Amino acid sequence: MLRVVNEVRRYEMFHPNDRLLLAVSGGKDSFVLFDVISRIHKPSKLGVITVSEGIEGYNRDEDVVWVLKSCRELGVDCVKTSFKEAVGHDLKDLVERSIKSNLNVSPCTFCGMIRRRIVNRYARELGYDKVLTAHNLDDEVQTAFINMLRGDLNRLLQSHPKGPRLSDLFVRRVKPLRKVYEWECAVYAYLRGFKFQEVECPYILSRPTLRAKIREYLYRLEGVKPGTLLGFLDFVDELIVKYVSNAGIPPLPICRFCGEPTAHNRTICKTCELLSKVGALDEG
Ligand code: SF4
Ligand code: ZN
């Protein structure tokens, strides 16, 4: 438990005076991060956002009760919002539309894109300095590995806390648990007696299989040589900080529908494109 607290405490990507917005899902890692950060950061400089996707049977309201109660007790601001409120449709509706339109888009793609957009927009509009997410070491290594296998340097940079900020509209996302193994988060949560999301997302089986395969492969490597994941992430950090982050990548253009940043060579962001393809984009 102490190692988890120490890792967050010595994480250098936020300062005591930063206003931090923590994105809390019903998962154990975000509960762990909330528990640690609320002990070491001033409550007046901390906010929490929970976003309900609107997935049938996935009972987020019950699962975040502890967070909402803790926020009230600690005097931490809390925003509770949903996909429905932000884009006019819940995830279940978007998935049904996607199936009807014969689009081969996984629910997780919609889910991740819309969630990131909502959290970033709230953080920007409410004047937060950083967004905190609860990605752990296992998540980070899997993501870096996937981006490398795909040869996607832009994504590798954008998912890294020290990568260049390619738009002023992005609030920097930092990940204080990125050097903490998933099992350490699980032990912390268990020892603290947290009750977290017991219902599994029904779309979990549609998760990209590449991630599942890489996850299994990395666990095997870690089993044979403990410390492999940490060593790999240290290597990625060094690569990005020393050699890549100042590569002079131009700022991102703006989506003509939603006004959020989009990839180079695009005029419409991927989120708006997909919403439009399933007839769910409010073009007014
Ligand atoms: Fe979203 Fe996919 Fe996770 Fe379900 S499994 S919450 S759809 S990212
Ligand atoms: Zn857009």
Coordinates of C-alpha atoms and ligand atoms in Angstrom, one line a residue:
M1 CA 0.0 0.0 0.0
L2 CA 2.8 2.3 0.9
R3 CA 4.4 1.9 -2.5
V4 CA 1.2 3.1 -4.2
V5 CA 1.0 6.2 -2.0
N6 CA 4.7 6.9 -2.5
E7 CA 4.4 6.6 -6.3
V8 CA 1.6 9.1 -6.4
R9 CA 3.4 11.4 -3.9
R10 CA 6.6 11.5 -5.9
Y11 CA 4.9 11.8 -9.3
E12 CA 6.3 15.0 -10.8
M13 CA 3.6 15.9 -13.3
F14 CA 1.5 18.0 -10.9
H15 CA 2.3 20.5 -8.3
P16 CA 0.6 21.3 -4.9
N17 CA -1.1 24.4 -6.4
D18 CA -2.4 22.8 -9.6
R19 CA -6.1 22.4 -9.9
L20 CA -6.6 18.7 -10.7
L21 CA -9.7 17.1 -12.2
L22 CA -9.8 13.4 -11.5
A23 CA -11.9 11.2 -13.9
V24 CA -13.5 8.5 -11.8
S25 CA -15.1 5.4 -13.3
G26 CA -16.4 2.6 -11.3
G27 CA -13.2 0.6 -11.6
K28 CA -10.8 -0.1 -8.7
D29 CA -7.9 1.9 -10.1
S30 CA -9.8 5.2 -10.1
F31 CA -11.1 4.5 -6.5
V32 CA -7.5 3.9 -5.4
L33 CA -6.3 7.1 -7.1
F34 CA -9.1 9.1 -5.5
D35 CA -8.3 7.6 -2.1
V36 CA -4.6 8.5 -2.4
I37 CA -4.9 11.9 -4.0
S38 CA -7.5 13.1 -1.6
R39 CA -5.0 12.5 1.2
I40 CA -2.1 14.4 -0.3
H41 CA -3.7 17.2 -2.4
K42 CA -5.7 20.2 -1.1
P43 CA -9.5 19.5 -1.4
S44 CA -10.0 23.0 -2.7
K45 CA -7.7 22.2 -5.6
L46 CA -9.3 18.9 -6.5
G47 CA -12.3 18.0 -8.5
V48 CA -13.9 14.8 -9.6
I49 CA -15.8 14.0 -12.7
T50 CA -17.9 10.8 -13.3
V51 CA -19.4 10.1 -16.7
S52 CA -22.2 7.6 -17.1
E53 CA -22.0 6.0 -20.6
G54 CA -25.6 4.7 -20.5
I55 CA -24.9 1.0 -20.8
E56 CA -27.8 -1.2 -19.9
G57 CA -27.0 -3.4 -16.8
Y58 CA -23.8 -1.6 -16.0
N59 CA -24.8 0.1 -12.8
R60 CA -22.5 3.0 -12.4
D61 CA -24.8 5.1 -10.2
E62 CA -24.5 2.6 -7.4
D63 CA -20.8 2.1 -7.8
V64 CA -19.9 5.8 -7.6
V65 CA -21.9 6.4 -4.5
W66 CA -18.8 6.1 -2.3
V67 CA -17.0 8.7 -4.4
L68 CA -19.9 11.2 -4.3
K69 CA -20.2 10.7 -0.6
S70 CA -16.5 11.2 -0.1
C71 CA -16.4 14.3 -2.2
R72 CA -19.2 15.8 -0.1
E73 CA -17.4 14.9 3.1
L74 CA -14.0 16.2 1.9
G75 CA -15.4 19.4 0.3
V76 CA -14.2 18.3 -3.2
D77 CA -16.2 19.6 -6.2
C78 CA -17.9 16.8 -8.1
V79 CA -19.4 16.8 -11.6
K80 CA -21.7 14.0 -12.6
T81 CA -22.6 13.8 -16.3
S82 CA -23.4 11.4 -19.0
F83 CA -23.0 10.6 -22.7
K84 CA -26.7 11.5 -23.1
E85 CA -26.2 14.9 -21.7
A86 CA -23.0 15.6 -23.6
V87 CA -23.8 14.2 -27.1
G88 CA -27.5 13.6 -26.9
H89 CA -27.2 9.8 -27.0
D90 CA -26.2 7.1 -24.6
L91 CA -23.7 4.4 -25.6
K92 CA -26.4 1.7 -26.0
D93 CA -28.2 3.9 -28.5
L94 CA -25.0 4.6 -30.5
V95 CA -24.1 0.9 -30.6
E96 CA -27.6 0.1 -31.9
R97 CA -27.3 2.8 -34.5
S98 CA -23.9 1.5 -35.5
I99 CA -25.1 -2.0 -36.0
K100 CA -28.1 -0.7 -38.1
S101 CA -25.7 1.3 -40.2
N102 CA -23.4 -1.7 -40.8
L103 CA -20.5 0.2 -39.3
N104 CA -17.8 -1.9 -38.0
V105 CA -17.1 0.3 -35.0
S106 CA -16.6 -1.3 -31.6
P107 CA -18.5 0.1 -28.6
C108 CA -15.2 0.7 -26.9
T109 CA -14.1 3.1 -29.7
F110 CA -17.2 5.2 -29.2
C111 CA -16.9 4.9 -25.5
G112 CA -13.2 6.0 -25.2
M113 CA -13.5 8.9 -27.7
I114 CA -16.6 10.4 -26.2
R115 CA -15.4 10.0 -22.6
R116 CA -12.1 11.7 -23.4
R117 CA -13.9 14.6 -25.1
I118 CA -16.3 15.1 -22.2
V119 CA -13.6 15.0 -19.5
N120 CA -11.4 17.4 -21.5
R121 CA -14.1 19.9 -22.2
Y122 CA -15.2 20.0 -18.5
A123 CA -11.6 20.4 -17.4
R124 CA -11.0 23.2 -19.8
E125 CA -14.3 25.1 -19.1
L126 CA -13.9 24.7 -15.3
G127 CA -10.3 26.0 -15.4
Y128 CA -8.5 22.9 -14.2
D129 CA -4.7 22.6 -14.9
K130 CA -4.5 18.9 -15.3
V131 CA -6.7 15.9 -15.8
L132 CA -5.8 12.8 -13.7
T133 CA -6.6 9.4 -15.0
A134 CA -6.1 6.1 -13.2
H135 CA -4.2 4.2 -15.9
N136 CA -1.8 1.7 -14.2
L137 CA 1.5 0.3 -15.4
D138 CA -0.1 -2.6 -17.2
D139 CA -2.4 -0.3 -19.1
E140 CA 0.4 2.1 -20.0
V141 CA 2.7 -0.7 -21.3
Q142 CA 0.0 -2.3 -23.3
T143 CA -0.9 1.1 -25.0
A144 CA 2.7 1.9 -25.7
F145 CA 3.3 -1.5 -27.2
I146 CA 0.2 -1.3 -29.4
N147 CA 1.1 2.1 -30.7
M148 CA 4.6 0.9 -31.5
L149 CA 3.4 -2.2 -33.2
R150 CA 1.1 0.0 -35.3
G151 CA 3.9 2.5 -36.0
D152 CA 1.6 5.2 -34.7
L153 CA 4.1 7.8 -33.4
N154 CA 1.4 10.5 -32.9
R155 CA -0.7 8.3 -30.7
L156 CA 2.4 7.2 -28.8
L157 CA 3.2 10.9 -28.1
Q158 CA -0.4 11.9 -27.4
S159 CA -0.9 9.1 -24.8
H160 CA 2.3 10.0 -23.0
P161 CA 2.0 12.5 -20.1
K162 CA 5.2 14.2 -21.3
G163 CA 4.4 14.2 -25.0
P164 CA 3.9 17.6 -26.7
R165 CA 0.6 19.4 -26.2
L166 CA -0.6 19.6 -29.8
S167 CA -3.5 22.0 -29.0
D168 CA -4.2 24.7 -26.4
L169 CA -7.7 23.1 -26.2
F170 CA -6.3 20.0 -24.6
V171 CA -5.9 20.0 -20.8
R172 CA -2.8 17.9 -20.0
R173 CA -3.7 14.4 -18.9
V174 CA -1.4 12.9 -16.3
K175 CA -1.3 9.4 -14.8
P176 CA 0.0 9.2 -11.3
L177 CA -0.5 5.4 -11.2
R178 CA 1.5 4.7 -14.3
K179 CA 4.4 3.0 -12.5
V180 CA 2.1 1.0 -10.3
Y181 CA 1.2 -2.6 -11.3
E182 CA -2.4 -3.5 -11.6
W183 CA -2.1 -6.2 -8.9
E184 CA -0.8 -3.5 -6.5
C185 CA -3.9 -1.4 -7.2
A186 CA -6.0 -4.5 -6.6
V187 CA -4.2 -5.3 -3.3
Y188 CA -4.7 -1.6 -2.2
A189 CA -8.4 -1.7 -3.0
Y190 CA -8.8 -5.0 -1.2
L191 CA -7.0 -3.8 1.9
R192 CA -9.0 -0.6 2.0
G193 CA -12.2 -2.7 1.7
F194 CA -13.5 -0.9 -1.4
K195 CA -16.6 -2.1 -3.0
F196 CA -16.2 -1.4 -6.7
Q197 CA -18.0 -2.2 -9.9
E198 CA -19.1 -5.8 -9.7
V199 CA -21.0 -5.9 -12.9
E200 CA -18.8 -6.3 -16.0
C201 CA -19.5 -4.1 -19.0
P202 CA -21.5 -6.2 -21.5
Y203 CA -19.4 -4.8 -24.3
I204 CA -16.2 -6.1 -22.8
L205 CA -16.1 -9.1 -25.2
S206 CA -16.0 -6.7 -28.1
R207 CA -12.8 -5.1 -26.9
P208 CA -10.0 -5.1 -29.5
T209 CA -8.4 -8.5 -29.4
L210 CA -4.9 -7.1 -30.1
R211 CA -4.9 -5.6 -26.6
A212 CA -6.0 -8.9 -25.0
K213 CA -3.3 -10.8 -26.8
I214 CA -0.6 -8.3 -25.8
R215 CA -1.8 -8.3 -22.3
E216 CA -1.4 -12.0 -22.0
Y217 CA 2.0 -11.9 -23.7
L218 CA 3.3 -9.2 -21.4
Y219 CA 2.1 -11.1 -18.3
R220 CA 4.0 -14.2 -19.5
L221 CA 7.2 -12.1 -19.9
E222 CA 6.7 -10.5 -16.5
G223 CA 6.2 -13.9 -15.0
V224 CA 9.5 -15.1 -16.4
K225 CA 11.4 -11.9 -15.7
P226 CA 9.7 -9.7 -13.0
G227 CA 10.3 -6.0 -13.6
T228 CA 9.9 -6.3 -17.4
L229 CA 6.9 -3.9 -17.5
L230 CA 8.6 -1.3 -15.4
G231 CA 11.8 -1.5 -17.5
F232 CA 9.8 -1.2 -20.7
L233 CA 8.0 1.9 -19.5
D234 CA 11.2 3.5 -18.3
F235 CA 12.6 2.9 -21.8
V236 CA 9.5 4.5 -23.5
D237 CA 9.8 7.5 -21.1
E238 CA 13.5 8.0 -22.0
L239 CA 12.8 7.7 -25.7
I240 CA 10.0 10.3 -25.6
V241 CA 11.6 12.8 -23.2
K242 CA 15.1 12.7 -24.8
Y243 CA 14.5 12.2 -28.4
V244 CA 10.9 12.6 -29.6
S245 CA 8.9 15.1 -27.7
N246 CA 10.5 18.1 -29.3
A247 CA 10.0 16.8 -32.8
G248 CA 8.4 20.0 -34.0
I249 CA 4.9 18.6 -34.7
P250 CA 2.5 21.4 -35.8
P251 CA -0.6 22.2 -33.7
L252 CA -3.7 20.2 -34.4
P253 CA -6.5 21.7 -36.5
I254 CA -10.0 22.3 -35.2
C255 CA -13.1 20.1 -36.1
R256 CA -15.6 22.2 -38.0
F257 CA -18.5 20.7 -36.2
C258 CA -17.6 20.6 -32.5
G259 CA -14.6 23.0 -32.3
E260 CA -12.4 20.4 -30.6
P261 CA -8.9 19.5 -31.9
T262 CA -8.7 16.8 -34.6
A263 CA -5.9 14.9 -36.3
H264 CA -3.7 16.5 -38.9
N265 CA -5.2 16.5 -42.4
R266 CA -8.7 16.3 -41.1
T267 CA -11.5 18.9 -40.9
I268 CA -13.9 16.8 -38.9
C269 CA -12.9 14.9 -35.8
K270 CA -13.3 11.2 -35.6
T271 CA -16.0 11.5 -32.9
C272 CA -18.1 13.8 -35.1
E273 CA -17.5 11.6 -38.1
L274 CA -18.7 8.5 -36.4
L275 CA -21.7 10.3 -34.8
S276 CA -22.6 11.6 -38.2
K277 CA -22.3 8.1 -39.8
V278 CA -24.8 6.7 -37.3
G279 CA -27.1 9.7 -37.7
A280 CA -26.4 11.0 -34.1
L281 CA -24.6 14.2 -34.9
D282 CA -26.4 17.4 -33.9
E283 CA -25.3 19.6 -36.8
G284 CA -27.3 22.6 -35.7
Ligands
SF4_1 FE1 -16.5 1.4 -22.5 FE2 -15.5 -0.8 -23.7 FE3 -14.9 -0.3 -21.2 FE4 -17.4 -1.0 -21.8 S1 -15.5 -2.3 -22.0 S2 -16.8 0.6 -20.4 S3 -17.6 0.0 -23.8 S4 -14.3 1.0 -22.9
ZN2 ZN -15.9 17.2 -33.9

